[in-house]
Coordinates of C-alpha atoms in Angstrom, one line a residue:
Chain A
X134 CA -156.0 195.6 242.5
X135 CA -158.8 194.0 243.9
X136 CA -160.5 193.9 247.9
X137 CA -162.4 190.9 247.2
X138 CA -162.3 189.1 250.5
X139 CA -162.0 185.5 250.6
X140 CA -165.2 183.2 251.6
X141 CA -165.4 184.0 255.4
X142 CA -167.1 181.0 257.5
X143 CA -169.2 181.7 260.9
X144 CA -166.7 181.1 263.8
X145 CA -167.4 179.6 267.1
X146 CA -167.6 181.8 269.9
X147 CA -164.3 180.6 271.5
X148 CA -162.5 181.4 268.0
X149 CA -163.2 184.4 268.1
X150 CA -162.1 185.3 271.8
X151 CA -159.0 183.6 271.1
X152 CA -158.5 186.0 268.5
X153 CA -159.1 188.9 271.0
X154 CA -157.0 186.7 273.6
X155 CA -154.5 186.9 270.8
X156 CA -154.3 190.7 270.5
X157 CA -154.4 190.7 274.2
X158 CA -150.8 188.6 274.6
X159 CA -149.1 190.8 271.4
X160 CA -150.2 193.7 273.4
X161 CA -150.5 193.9 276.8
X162 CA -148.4 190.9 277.6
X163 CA -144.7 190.0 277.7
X164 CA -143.2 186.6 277.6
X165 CA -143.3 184.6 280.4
X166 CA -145.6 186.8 282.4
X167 CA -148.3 184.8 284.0
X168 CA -152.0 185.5 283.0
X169 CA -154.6 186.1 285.6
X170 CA -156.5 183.6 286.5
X171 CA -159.2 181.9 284.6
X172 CA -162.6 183.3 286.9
X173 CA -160.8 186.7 286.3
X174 CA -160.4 186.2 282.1
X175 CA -163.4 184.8 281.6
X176 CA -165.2 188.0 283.5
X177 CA -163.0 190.4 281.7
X178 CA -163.7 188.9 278.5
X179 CA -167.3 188.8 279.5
X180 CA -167.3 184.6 278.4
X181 CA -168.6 181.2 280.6
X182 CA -164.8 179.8 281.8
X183 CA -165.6 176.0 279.3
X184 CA -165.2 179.0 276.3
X185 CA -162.5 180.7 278.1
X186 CA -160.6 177.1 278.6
X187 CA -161.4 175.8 275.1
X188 CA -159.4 178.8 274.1
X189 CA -156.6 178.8 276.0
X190 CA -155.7 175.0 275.2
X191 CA -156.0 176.3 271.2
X192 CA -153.5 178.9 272.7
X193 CA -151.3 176.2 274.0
X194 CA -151.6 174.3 271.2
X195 CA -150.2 176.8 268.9
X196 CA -147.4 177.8 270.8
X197 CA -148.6 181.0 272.3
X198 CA -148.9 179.8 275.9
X199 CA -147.4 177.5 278.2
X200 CA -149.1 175.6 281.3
X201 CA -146.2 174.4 283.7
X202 CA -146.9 172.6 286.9
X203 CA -146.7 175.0 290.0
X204 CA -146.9 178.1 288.1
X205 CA -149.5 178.6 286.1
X206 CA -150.6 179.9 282.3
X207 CA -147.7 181.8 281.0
X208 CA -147.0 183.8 277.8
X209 CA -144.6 181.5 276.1
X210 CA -141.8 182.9 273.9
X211 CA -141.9 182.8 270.0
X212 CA -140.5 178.6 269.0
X213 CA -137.3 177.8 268.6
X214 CA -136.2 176.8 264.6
X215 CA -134.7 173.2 265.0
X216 CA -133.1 172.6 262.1
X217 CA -133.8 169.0 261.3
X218 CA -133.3 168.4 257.2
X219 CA -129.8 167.8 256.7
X220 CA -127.8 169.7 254.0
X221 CA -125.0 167.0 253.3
X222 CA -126.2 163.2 254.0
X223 CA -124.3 161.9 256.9
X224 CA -124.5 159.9 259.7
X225 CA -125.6 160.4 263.1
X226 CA -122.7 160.9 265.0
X227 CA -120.7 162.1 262.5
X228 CA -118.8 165.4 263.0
X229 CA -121.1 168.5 264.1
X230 CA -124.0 166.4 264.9
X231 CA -126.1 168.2 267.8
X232 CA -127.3 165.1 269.1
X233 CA -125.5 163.9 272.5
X234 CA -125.5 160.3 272.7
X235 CA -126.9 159.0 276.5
X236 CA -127.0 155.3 275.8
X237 CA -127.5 152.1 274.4
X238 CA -129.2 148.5 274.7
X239 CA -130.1 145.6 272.5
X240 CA -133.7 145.0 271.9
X241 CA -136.8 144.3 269.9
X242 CA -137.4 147.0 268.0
X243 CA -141.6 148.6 267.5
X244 CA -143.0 146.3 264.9
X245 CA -143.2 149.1 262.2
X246 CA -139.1 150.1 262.4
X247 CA -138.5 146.3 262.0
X248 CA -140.4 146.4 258.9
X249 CA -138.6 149.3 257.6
X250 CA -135.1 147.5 258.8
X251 CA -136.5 144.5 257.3
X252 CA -135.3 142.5 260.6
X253 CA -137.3 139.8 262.0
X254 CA -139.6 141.2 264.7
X255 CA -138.0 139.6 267.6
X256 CA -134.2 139.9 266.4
X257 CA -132.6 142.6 269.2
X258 CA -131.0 145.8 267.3
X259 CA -128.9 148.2 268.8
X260 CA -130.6 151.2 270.2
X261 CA -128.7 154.5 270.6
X262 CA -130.9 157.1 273.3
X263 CA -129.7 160.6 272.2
X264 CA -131.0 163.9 273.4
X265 CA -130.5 167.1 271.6
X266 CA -130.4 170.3 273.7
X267 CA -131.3 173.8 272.8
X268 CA -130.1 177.5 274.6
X269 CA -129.6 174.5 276.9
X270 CA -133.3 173.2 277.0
X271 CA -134.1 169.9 276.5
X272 CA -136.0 169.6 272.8
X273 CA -135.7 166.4 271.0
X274 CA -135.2 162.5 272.2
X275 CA -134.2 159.9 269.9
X276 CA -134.2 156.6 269.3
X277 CA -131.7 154.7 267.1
X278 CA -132.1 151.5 265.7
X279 CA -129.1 150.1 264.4
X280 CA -129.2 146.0 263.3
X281 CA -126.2 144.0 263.4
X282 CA -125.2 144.1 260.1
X283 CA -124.6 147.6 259.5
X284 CA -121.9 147.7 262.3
X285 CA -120.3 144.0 261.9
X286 CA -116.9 144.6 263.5
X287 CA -118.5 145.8 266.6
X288 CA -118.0 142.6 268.2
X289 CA -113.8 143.3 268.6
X290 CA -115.3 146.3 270.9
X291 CA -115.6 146.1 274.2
X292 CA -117.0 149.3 275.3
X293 CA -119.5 148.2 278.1
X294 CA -122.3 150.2 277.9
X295 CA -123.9 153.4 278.2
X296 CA -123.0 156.7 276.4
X297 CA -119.9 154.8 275.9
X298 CA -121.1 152.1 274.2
X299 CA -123.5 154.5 272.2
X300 CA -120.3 156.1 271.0
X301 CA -118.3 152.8 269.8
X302 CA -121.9 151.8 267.9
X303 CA -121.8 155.3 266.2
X304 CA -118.2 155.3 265.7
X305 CA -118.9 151.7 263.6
X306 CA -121.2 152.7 262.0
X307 CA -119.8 155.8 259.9
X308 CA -117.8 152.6 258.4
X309 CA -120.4 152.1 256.4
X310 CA -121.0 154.0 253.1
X311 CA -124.2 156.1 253.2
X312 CA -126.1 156.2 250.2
X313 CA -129.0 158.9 251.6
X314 CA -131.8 159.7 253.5
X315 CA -135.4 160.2 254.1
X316 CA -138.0 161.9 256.6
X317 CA -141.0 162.2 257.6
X318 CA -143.0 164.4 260.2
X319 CA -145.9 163.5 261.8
X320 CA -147.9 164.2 265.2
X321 CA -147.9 162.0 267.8
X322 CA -147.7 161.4 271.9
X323 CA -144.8 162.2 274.4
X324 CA -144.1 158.4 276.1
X325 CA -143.5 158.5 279.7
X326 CA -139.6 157.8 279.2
X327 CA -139.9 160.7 276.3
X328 CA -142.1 163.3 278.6
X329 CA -139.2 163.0 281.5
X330 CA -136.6 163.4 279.7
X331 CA -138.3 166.4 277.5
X332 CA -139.5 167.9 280.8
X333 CA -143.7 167.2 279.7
X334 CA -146.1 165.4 281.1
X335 CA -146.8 162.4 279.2
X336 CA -148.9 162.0 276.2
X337 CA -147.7 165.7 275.6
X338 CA -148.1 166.5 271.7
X339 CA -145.1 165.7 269.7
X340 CA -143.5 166.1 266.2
X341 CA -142.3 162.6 265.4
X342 CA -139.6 162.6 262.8
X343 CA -138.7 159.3 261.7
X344 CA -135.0 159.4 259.5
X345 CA -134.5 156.4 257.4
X346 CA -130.6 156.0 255.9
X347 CA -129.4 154.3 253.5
X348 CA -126.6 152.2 252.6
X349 CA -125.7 148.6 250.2
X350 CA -129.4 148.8 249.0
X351 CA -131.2 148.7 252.1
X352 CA -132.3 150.1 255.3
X353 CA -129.5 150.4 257.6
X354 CA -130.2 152.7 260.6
X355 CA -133.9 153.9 261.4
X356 CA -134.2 157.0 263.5
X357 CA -137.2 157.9 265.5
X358 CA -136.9 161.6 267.0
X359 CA -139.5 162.9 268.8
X360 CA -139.2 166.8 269.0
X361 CA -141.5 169.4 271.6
X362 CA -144.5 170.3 269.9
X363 CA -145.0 173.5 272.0
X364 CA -141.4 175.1 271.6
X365 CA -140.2 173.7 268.7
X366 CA -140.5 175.1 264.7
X367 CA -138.5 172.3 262.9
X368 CA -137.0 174.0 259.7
X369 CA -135.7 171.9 256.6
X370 CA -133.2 175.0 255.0
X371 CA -132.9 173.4 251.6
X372 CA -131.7 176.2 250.2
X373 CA -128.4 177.5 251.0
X374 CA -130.1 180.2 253.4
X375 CA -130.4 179.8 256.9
X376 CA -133.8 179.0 258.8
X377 CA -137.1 180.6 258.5
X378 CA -137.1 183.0 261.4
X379 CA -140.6 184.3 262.7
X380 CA -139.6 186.2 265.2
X381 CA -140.6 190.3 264.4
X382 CA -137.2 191.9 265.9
X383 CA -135.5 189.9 263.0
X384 CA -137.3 191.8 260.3
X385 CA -135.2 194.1 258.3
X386 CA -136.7 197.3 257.9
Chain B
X486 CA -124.0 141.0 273.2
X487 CA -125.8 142.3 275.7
X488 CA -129.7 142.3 276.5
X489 CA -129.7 145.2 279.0
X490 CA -133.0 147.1 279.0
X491 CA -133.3 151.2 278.6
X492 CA -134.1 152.7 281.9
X493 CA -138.2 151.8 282.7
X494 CA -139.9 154.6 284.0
X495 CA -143.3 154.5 285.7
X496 CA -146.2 155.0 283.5
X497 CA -149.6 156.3 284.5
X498 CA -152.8 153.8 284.3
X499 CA -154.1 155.3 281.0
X500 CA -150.8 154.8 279.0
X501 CA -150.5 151.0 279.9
X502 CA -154.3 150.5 279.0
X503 CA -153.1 152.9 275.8
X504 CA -150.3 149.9 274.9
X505 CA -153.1 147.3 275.8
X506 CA -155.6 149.0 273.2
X507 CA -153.1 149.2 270.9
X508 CA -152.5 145.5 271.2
X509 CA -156.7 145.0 271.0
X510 CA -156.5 147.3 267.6
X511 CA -153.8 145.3 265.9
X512 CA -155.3 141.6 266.4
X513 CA -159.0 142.1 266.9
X514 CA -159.7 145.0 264.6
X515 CA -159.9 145.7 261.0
X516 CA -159.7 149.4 259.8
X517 CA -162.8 151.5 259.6
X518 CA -164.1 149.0 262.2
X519 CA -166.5 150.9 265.1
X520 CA -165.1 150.1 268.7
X521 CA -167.6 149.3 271.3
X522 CA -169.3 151.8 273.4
X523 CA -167.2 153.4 276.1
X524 CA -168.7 151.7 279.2
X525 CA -168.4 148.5 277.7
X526 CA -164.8 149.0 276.8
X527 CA -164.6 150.5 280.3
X528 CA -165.6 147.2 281.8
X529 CA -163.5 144.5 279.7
X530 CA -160.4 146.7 280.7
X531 CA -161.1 146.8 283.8
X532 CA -160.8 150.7 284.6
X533 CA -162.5 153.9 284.8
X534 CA -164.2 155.6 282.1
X535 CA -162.0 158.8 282.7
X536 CA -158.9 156.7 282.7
X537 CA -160.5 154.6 279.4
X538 CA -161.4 158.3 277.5
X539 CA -157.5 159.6 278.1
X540 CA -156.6 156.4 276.5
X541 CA -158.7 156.9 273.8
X542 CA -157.4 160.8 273.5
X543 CA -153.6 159.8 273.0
X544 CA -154.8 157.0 270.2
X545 CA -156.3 159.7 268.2
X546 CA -153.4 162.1 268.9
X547 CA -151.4 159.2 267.6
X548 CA -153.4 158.6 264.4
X549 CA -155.2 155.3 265.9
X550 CA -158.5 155.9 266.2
X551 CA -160.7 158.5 264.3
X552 CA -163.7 160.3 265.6
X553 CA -166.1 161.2 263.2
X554 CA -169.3 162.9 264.1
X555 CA -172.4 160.7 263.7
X556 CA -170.5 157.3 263.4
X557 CA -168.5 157.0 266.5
X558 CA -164.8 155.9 267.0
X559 CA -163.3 154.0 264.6
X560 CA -159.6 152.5 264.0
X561 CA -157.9 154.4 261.4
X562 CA -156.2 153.7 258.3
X563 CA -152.5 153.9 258.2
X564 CA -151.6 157.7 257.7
X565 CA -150.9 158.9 254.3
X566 CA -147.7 160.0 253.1
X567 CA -147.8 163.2 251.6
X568 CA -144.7 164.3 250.3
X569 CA -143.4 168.0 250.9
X570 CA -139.9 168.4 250.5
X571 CA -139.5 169.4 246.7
X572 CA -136.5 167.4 245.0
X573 CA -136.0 170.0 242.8
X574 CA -137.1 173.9 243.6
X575 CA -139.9 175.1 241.8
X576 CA -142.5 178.0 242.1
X577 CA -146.1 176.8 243.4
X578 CA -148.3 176.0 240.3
X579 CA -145.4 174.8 238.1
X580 CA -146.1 171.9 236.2
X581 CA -146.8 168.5 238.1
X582 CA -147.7 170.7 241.4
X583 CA -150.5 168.5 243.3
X584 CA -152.0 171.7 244.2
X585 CA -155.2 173.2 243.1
X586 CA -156.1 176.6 243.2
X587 CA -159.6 177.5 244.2
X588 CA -159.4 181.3 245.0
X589 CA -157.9 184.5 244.5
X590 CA -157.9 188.0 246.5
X591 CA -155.9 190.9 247.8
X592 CA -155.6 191.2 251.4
X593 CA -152.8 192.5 254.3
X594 CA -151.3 189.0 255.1
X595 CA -150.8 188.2 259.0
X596 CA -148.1 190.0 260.1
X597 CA -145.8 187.4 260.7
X598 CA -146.5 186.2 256.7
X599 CA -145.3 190.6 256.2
X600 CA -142.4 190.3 258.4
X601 CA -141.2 187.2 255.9
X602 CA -141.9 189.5 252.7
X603 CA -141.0 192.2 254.6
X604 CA -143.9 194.6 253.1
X605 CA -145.5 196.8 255.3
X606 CA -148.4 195.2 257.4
X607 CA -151.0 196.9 256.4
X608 CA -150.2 196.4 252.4
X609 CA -152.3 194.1 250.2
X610 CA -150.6 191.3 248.4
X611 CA -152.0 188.6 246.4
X612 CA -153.3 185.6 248.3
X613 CA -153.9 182.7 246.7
X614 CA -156.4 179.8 248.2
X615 CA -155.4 176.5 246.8
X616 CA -156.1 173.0 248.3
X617 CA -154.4 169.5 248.1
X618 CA -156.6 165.8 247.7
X619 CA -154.9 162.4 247.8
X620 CA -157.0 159.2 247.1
X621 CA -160.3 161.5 246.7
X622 CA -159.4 163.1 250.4
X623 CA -158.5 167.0 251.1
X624 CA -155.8 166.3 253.1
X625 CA -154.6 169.8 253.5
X626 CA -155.6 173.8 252.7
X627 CA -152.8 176.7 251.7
X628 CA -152.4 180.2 251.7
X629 CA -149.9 181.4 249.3
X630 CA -149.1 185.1 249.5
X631 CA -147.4 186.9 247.0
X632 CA -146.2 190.6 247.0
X633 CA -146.9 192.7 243.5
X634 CA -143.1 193.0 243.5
X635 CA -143.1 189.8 242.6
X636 CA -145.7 189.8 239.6
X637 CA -144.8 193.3 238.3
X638 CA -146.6 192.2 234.8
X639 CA -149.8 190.8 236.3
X640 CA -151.5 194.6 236.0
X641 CA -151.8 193.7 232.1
X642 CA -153.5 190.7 232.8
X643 CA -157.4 190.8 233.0
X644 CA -158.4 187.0 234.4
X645 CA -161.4 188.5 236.7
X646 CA -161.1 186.7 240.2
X647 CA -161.3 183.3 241.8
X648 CA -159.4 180.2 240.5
X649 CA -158.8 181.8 236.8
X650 CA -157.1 185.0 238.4
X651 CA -155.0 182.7 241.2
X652 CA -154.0 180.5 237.8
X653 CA -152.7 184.2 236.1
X654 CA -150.7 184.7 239.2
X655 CA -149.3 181.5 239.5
X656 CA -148.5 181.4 235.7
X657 CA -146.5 185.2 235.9
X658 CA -144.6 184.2 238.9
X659 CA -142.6 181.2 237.0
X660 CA -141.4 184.1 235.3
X661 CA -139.2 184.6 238.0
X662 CA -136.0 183.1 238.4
X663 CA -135.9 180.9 241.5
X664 CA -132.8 181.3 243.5
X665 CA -134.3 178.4 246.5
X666 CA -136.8 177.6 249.4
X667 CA -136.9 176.0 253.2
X668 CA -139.6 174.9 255.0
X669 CA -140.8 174.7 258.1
X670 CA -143.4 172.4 260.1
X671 CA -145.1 172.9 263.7
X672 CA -147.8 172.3 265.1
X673 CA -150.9 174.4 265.0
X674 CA -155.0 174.2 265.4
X675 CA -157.4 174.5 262.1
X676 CA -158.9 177.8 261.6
X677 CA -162.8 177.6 260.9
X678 CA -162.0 178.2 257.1
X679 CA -159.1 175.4 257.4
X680 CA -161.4 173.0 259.0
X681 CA -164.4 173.2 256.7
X682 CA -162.0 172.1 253.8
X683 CA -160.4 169.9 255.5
X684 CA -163.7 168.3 257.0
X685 CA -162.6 168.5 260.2
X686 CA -163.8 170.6 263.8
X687 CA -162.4 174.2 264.0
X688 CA -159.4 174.1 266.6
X689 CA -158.4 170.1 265.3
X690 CA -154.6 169.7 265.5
X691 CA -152.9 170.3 261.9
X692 CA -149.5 170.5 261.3
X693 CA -148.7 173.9 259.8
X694 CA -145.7 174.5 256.7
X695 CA -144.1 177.3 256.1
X696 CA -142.2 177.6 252.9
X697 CA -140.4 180.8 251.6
X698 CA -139.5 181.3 248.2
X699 CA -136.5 183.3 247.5
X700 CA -135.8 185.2 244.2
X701 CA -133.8 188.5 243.6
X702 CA -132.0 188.0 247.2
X703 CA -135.2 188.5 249.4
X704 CA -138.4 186.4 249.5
X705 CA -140.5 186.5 247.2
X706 CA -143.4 184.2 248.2
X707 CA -144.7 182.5 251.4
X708 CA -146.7 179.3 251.6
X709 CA -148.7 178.7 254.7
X710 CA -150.0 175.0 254.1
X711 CA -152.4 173.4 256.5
X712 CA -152.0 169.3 256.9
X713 CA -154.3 167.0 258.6
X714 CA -152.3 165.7 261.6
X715 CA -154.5 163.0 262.3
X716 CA -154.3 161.2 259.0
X717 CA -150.8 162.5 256.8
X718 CA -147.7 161.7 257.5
X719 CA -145.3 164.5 255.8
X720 CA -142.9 163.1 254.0
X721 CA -138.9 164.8 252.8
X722 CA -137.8 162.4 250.7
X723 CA -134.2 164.2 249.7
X724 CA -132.4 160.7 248.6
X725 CA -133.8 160.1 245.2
X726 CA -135.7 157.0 247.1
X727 CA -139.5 157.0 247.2
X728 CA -141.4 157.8 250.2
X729 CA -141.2 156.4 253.7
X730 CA -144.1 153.4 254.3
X731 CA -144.8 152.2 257.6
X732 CA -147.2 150.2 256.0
X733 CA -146.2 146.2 257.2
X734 CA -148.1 145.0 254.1
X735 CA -145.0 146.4 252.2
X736 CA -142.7 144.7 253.9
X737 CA -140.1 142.7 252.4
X738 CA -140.1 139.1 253.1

């Protein structure tokens, strides 16, 4: 067997002393432990502080540190595996759905998940606010856009509003015969309503996944979950085996 | 029914000038367009060039606007979808894989890749580079790791190095029987390597997928796959329908 080593590329300087910074936090660090300041890094690590900060946001954005308002840079613990790729197809709201529904309006939907429910781009949907918790942290918001026609005999209901309401929308709705899903992933921007309600500032990094289900042919429910980007792994098991775990004190040995 | 409205939250300056932009991008703007300079923007909006360059930030972040080195910013295409979640299960390099391999070489995989293969962390396994294009773009750069458990026959095998050998690999590990995979997607930052394929600056957001292969009860592969986050949108299509567009021109009227 072979040492070839693959093509190496020059790093900038700040690459590399986030690889040392790296080394640093597996070794002489534990989670949640806050990290000296940055005049004292960036004279330990013998680096102007623009390098040491460029590095410390790459930190962030990988998930090895957290900044949190009053207390500083801390070691953040290894992401949580959200498991968002369904097995079975079913509805939201259907038994053993992690999602806890918070409440519901009628309005325009964003142009784009009109398009996708094929709805005109003023005609008022219902919209289902969920949040989804984890070891009873705050991880995922969603949005759920539900036109009129998927849950017709809503109308006889007179729930008033709220989490209530939420539930006699979702309750309709499993009514309808699902014929599958779709996802997609993709990077985006916490809102302001997102950020508070995820505990991040807004414009916060995101994973947007946006769930479209189907049923009679069409579109009928559009889901637009927006997951934290720092704490969150999202896992699609499509195998029968449970989720990808990182974490080192898993390993078998 | 009824036309309440979700709770409103306060937004900071920058994200209401982010909605107005957006609203500038979508009637005034054609894609690949070059936006004015930053003081003149700064001016028609009425608002500080700090305030004006956050705003600017969160439209990249969201896929908006591109920054290219040399050009300026411009408004961005729709992202691309790039479809992940395998219908069926299959081994890398099987036949109708979009992948291409480019290298080959024996190395000690990071130690959380050894923890997943569960070989020790300082023992060499076959890592193959390969790289993914759509429409004449790289949209994304892999590291596929693969024990010598895995290949036991590959030592009869004499394909010298770079793509032929990381083809011979490929080829001996269909020879294994495929028992499943899951996936997983979070956030990371291009490594130098990543970001020279990808055409992109070291440290540029990319959303990171894991898949692990699983043969003989344990796993037998690992993927590491590096998307662009600013232009693919990562598709799991798992319903036998096609891929999720967002595109409006697609729309059904």
């Amino acid at each position: 067997m072979g040492t070839t080593q693959l093509e190496s590329v020059p790093e900038p300087k700040y690459w590399h002393l986030k690889t040392v910074l790296t080394e640093a936090l597996d070794s002489e660090f534990s989670v949640g432990e806050i990290l000296p300041n940055e005049r004292d890094l960036a004279a330990r690590f013998g680096v102007a502080r623009a390098t040491l900060r460029q590095a410390l946001e790459q930190l962030e954005l990988e998930g090895r540190l957290q900044r949190r308002r009053g207390v500083g840079t801390t070691v953040a613990p290894p992401r949580v595996g959200v498991a968002v790729g369904a097995e079975r197809h079913q509805w939201p709201g259907a038994a053993g759905d992690a999602w806890q529904p918070v409440d519901c309006a009628s309005a325009a939907p964003p142009a784009a998940v009109a398009d996708l429910l094929e709805t005109d781009r003023d005609e008022q949907v219902h919209t289902v606010r969920r949040s989804r918790m984890t070891h009873g942290q705050p991880v995922a918001a969603e949005l759920l856009y539900i036109p009129d026609s998927s849950v017709p005999d809503l109308s006889g209901i007179d729930s008033p509003s709220g989490a209530a309401r939420a539930r006699a929308v979702l309750r309709e709705l499993q009514h309808l015969g699902l014929e599958g899903q779709d996802q997609s992933v993709e990077l985006g921007s916490a809102s302001a309503e997102d950020a508070k309600e995820l505990d991040r500032l807004p414009g916060a990094p995101v994973l947007v996944v946006t769930t479209r289900y189907y049923a009679g042919g069409r579109t009928a429910a559009v889901s637009v979950a927006t997951y934290r980007a720092d704490t969150c792994r999202l896992t699609f098991g499509a195998s029968g085996h449970v989720e990808i775990h990182h974490d080192p004190e898993r390993r078998a040995s």
